[in-house]
Short mmCIF file of C-alpha atoms and ligand atoms in Angstrom, two decimals:
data_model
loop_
_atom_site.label_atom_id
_atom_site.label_comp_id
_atom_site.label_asym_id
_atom_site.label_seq_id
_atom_site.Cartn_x
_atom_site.Cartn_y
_atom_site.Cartn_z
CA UNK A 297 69.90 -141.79 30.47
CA UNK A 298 70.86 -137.90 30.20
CA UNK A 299 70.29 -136.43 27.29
CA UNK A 300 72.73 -135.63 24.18
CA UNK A 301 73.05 -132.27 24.56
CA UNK A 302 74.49 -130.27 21.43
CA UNK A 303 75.34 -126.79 21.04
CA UNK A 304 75.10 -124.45 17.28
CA UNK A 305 77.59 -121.98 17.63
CA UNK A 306 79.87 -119.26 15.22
CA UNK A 307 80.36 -115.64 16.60
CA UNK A 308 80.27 -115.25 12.92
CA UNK A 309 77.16 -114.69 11.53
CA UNK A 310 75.11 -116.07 8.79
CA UNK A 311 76.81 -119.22 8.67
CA UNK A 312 74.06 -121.88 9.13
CA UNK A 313 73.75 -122.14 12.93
CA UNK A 314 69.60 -121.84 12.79
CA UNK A 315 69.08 -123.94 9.65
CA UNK A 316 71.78 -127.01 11.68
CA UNK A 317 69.58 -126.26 14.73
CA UNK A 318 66.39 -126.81 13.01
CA UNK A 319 67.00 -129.61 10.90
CA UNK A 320 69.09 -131.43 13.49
CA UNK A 321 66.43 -130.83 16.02
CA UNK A 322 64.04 -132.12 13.49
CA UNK A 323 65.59 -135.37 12.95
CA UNK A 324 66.52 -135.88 16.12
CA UNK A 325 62.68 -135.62 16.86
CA UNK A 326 62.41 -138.73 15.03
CA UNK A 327 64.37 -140.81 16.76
CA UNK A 328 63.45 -139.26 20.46
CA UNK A 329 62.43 -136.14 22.46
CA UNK A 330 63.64 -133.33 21.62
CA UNK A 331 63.55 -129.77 22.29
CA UNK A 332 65.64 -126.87 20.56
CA UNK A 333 66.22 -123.61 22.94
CA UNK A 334 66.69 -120.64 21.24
CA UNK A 335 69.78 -118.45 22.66
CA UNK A 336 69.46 -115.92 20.03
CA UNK A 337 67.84 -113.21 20.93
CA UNK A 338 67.15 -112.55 17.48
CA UNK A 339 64.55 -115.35 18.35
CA UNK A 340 65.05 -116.96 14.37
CA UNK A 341 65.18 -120.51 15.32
CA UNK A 342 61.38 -119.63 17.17
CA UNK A 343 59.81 -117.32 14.30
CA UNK A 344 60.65 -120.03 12.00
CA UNK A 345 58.73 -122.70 14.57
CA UNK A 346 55.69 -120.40 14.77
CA UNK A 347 55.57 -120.20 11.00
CA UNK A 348 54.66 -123.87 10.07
CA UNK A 349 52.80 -124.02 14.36
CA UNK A 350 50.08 -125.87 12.13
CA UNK A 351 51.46 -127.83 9.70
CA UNK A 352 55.50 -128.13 10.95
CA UNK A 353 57.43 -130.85 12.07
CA UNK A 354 59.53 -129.46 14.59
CA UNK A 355 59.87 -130.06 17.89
CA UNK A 356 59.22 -127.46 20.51
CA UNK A 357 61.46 -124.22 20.49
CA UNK A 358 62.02 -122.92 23.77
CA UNK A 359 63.29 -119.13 24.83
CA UNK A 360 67.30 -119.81 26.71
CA UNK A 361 67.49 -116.22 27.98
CA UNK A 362 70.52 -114.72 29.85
CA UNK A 363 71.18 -115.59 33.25
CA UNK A 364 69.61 -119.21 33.77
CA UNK A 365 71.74 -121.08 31.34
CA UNK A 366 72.66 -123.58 32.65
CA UNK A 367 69.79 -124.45 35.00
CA UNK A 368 67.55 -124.21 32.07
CA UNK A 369 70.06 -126.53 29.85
CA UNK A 370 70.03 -128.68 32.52
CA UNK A 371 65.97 -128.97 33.11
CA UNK A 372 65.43 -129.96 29.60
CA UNK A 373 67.84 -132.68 29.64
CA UNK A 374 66.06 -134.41 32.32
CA UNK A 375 62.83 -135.04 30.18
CA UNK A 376 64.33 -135.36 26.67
CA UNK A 377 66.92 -137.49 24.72
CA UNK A 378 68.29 -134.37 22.83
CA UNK A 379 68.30 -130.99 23.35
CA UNK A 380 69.92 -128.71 21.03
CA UNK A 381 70.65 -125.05 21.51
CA UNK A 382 71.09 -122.05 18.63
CA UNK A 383 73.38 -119.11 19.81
CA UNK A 384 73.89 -115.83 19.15
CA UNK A 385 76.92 -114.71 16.40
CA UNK A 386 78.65 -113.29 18.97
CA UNK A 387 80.51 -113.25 21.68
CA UNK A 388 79.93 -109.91 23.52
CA UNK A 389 77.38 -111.50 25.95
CA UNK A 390 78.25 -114.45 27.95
CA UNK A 391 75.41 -116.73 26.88
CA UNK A 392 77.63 -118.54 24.33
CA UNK A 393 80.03 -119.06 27.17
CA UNK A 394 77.53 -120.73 29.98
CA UNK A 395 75.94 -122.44 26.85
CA UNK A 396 79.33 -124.55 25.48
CA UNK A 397 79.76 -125.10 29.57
CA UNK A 398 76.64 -126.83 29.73
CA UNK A 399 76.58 -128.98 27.18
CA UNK A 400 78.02 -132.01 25.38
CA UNK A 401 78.74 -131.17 21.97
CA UNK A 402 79.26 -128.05 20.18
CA UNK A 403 79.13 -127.92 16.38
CA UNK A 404 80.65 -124.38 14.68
CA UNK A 405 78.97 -124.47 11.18
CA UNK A 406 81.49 -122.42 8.73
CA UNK A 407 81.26 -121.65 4.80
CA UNK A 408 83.70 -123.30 2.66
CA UNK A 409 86.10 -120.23 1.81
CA UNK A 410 89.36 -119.98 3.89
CA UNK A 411 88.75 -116.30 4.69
CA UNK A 412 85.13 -117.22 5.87
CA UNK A 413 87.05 -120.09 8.23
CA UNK A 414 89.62 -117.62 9.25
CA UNK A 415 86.39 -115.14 10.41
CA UNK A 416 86.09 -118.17 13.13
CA UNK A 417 89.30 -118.21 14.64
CA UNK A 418 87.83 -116.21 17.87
CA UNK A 419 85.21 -119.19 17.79
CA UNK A 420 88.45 -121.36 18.17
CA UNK A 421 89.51 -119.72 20.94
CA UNK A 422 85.85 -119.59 23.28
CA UNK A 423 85.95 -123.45 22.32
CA UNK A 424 89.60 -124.05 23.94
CA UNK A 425 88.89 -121.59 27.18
CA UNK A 426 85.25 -123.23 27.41
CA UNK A 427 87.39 -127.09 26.96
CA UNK A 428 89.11 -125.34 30.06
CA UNK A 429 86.27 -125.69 32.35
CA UNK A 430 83.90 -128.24 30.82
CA UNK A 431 86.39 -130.84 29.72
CA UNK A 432 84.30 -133.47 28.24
CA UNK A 433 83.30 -130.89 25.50
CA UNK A 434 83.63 -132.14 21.53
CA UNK A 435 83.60 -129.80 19.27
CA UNK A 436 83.51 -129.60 15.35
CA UNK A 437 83.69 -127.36 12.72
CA UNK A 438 80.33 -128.52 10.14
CA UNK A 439 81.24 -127.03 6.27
CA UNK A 440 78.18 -124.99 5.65
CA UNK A 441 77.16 -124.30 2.07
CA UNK A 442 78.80 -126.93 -0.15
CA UNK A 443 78.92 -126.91 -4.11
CA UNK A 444 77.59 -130.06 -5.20
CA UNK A 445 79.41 -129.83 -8.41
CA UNK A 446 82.70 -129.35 -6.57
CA UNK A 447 84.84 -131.08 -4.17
CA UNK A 448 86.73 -128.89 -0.96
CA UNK A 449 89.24 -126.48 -3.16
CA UNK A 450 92.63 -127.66 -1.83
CA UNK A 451 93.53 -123.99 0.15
CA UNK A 452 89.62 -124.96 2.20
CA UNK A 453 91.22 -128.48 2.99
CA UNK A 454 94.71 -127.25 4.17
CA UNK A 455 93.15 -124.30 6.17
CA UNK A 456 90.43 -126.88 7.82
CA UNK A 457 93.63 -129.08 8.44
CA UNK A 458 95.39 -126.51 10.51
CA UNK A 459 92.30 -124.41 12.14
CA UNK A 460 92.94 -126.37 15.66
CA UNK A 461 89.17 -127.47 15.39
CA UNK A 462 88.60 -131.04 14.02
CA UNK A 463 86.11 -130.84 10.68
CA UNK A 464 83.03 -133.13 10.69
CA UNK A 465 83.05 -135.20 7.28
CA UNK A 466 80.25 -134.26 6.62
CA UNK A 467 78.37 -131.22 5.54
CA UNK A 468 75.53 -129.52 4.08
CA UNK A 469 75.68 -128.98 0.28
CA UNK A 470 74.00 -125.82 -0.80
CA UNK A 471 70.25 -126.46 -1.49
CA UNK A 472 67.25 -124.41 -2.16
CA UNK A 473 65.26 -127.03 0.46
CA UNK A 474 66.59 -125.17 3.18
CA UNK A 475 65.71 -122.27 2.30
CA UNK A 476 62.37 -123.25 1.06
CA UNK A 477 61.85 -125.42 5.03
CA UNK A 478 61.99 -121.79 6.41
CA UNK A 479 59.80 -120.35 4.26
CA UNK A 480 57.26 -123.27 5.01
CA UNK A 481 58.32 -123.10 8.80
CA UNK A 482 59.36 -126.85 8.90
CA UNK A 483 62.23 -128.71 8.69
CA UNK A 484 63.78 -130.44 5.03
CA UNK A 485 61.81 -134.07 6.62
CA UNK A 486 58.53 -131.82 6.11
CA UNK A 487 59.57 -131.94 2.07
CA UNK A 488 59.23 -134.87 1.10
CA UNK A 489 60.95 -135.81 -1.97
CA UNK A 490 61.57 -132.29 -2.77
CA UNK A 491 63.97 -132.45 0.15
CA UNK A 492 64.91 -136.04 0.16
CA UNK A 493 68.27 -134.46 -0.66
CA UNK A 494 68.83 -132.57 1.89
CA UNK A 495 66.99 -134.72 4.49
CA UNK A 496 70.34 -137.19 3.60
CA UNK A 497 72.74 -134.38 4.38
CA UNK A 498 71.17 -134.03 7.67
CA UNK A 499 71.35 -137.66 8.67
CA UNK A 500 74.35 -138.20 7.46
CA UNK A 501 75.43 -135.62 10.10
CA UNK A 502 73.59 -136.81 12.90
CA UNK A 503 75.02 -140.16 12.47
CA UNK A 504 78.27 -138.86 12.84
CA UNK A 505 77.66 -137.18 15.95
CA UNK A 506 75.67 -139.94 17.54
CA UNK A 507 78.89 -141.88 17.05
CA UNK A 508 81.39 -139.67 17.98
N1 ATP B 756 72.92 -125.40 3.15
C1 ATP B 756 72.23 -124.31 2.82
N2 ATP B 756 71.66 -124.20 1.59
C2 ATP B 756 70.96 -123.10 1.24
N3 ATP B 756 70.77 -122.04 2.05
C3 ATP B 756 71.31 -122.08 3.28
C4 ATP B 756 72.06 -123.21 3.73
N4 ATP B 756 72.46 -122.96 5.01
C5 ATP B 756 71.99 -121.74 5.34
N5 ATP B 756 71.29 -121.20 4.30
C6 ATP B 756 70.66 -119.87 4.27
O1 ATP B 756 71.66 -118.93 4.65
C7 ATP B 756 71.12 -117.93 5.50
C8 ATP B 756 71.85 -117.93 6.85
O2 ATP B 756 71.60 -119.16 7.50
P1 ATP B 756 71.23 -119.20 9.06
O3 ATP B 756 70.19 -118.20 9.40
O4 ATP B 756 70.96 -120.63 9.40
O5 ATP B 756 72.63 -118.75 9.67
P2 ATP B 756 72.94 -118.32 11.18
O6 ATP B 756 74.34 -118.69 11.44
O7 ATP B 756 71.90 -118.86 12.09
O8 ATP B 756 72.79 -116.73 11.09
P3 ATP B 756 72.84 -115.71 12.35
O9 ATP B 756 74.29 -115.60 12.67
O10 ATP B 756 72.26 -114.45 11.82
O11 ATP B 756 72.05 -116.34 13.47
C9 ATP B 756 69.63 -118.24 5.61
O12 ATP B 756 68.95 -117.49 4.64
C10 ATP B 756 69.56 -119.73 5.27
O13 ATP B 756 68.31 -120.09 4.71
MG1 MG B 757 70.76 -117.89 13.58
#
């Protein structure tokens, strides 16, 4: 069977798209072959792999330059079960483009402020012109960044209800284990109970898009 191929992308940056990547990838490891290509040319999603090379639990982080998008999309579907892809934040070149035309999925991570949603509306619009071509294509908005002491404010929920993009239920809640996965070059699974947390936040995610 083809691979599950799922796209990380927000022209806005700093929302999350390399720490979904990562920790997707990194659960999705678990449950078959996976391989995470880095369209960044900032090259995080691979700095952070090469950090924990000895110790880490991620799955190998490939280079997705310009040009060969889609054959290279394509090639590592045919040996794996998932392969996941980190963009750029934005959407000058026209990797993020060939990237949502290649693949299955593509999940738009956002912060839970309206004005940080509204900072995605161009996102919006790539989605519904890439939906043009590559019709098949599901895409969600993840929430990014959630209080765990408080629910969606009401003005998040309305503006997530009108955005055009449907909203995952779930999200990541705000948690140092992210932050300290980086630093260790792993993902949150690499924690152990220090991110069992986090590790559910994750799944609960991938279960959602495994049956969507
Ligand atoms: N759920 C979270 N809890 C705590 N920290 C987080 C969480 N999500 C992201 N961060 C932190 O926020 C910062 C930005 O996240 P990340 O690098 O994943 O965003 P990005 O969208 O890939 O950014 P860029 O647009 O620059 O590629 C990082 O320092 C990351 O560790
Ligand atoms: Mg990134």
């Amino acid at each position: 069977m083809a691979a599950l191929r799922i796209a990380l992308a927000n022209q806005k940056g700093g929302t999350g798209k390399t720490t979904l990547a990562v920790n997707l990838a990194a659960g999705l490891h678990r449950r078959g072959a996976t391989v995470l290509l880095d369209a960044d040319p900032q090259g995080s999603a691979g700095h952070w792999a090469r950090v924990g090379s000895e110790s880490g639990d991620l799955p190998p982080v490939r280079r997705l330059g310009e040009g060969a998008v889609d054959a290279a999309i394509r090639d590592a579907a045919r040996a794996q079960r998932h392969v996941l892809v980190d963009c750029p934040p934005h959407l000058q070149s026209g990797v993020l483009q060939q990237v949502m035309q290649a693949v299955d999925v593509v999940l738009v991570p956002v912060q839970p402020s309206p004005l940080d949603l509204w900072a995605s509306v161009d996102m919006a619009e790539a989605v519904r012109t890439a939906q043009r071509r590559n019709r098949p294509l599901r895409a969600y908005l993840v929430v990014n960044q959630l209080d765990r002491r408080n629910a969606l404010s009401g003005a998040m929920q309305q503006a997530l209800a009108e955005f055009g993009l449907p909203a995952l239920a779930n999200g990541l809640t705000r948690r140092a284990a992210f932050r300290s996965a980086a630093l260790e070059g792993g993902s949150v699974y690499a924690l152990g109970s220090r991110g069992a947390a986090a590790v559910a936040d994750v799944e609960a995610i991938i279960k959602e898009v495994l049956s969507s």
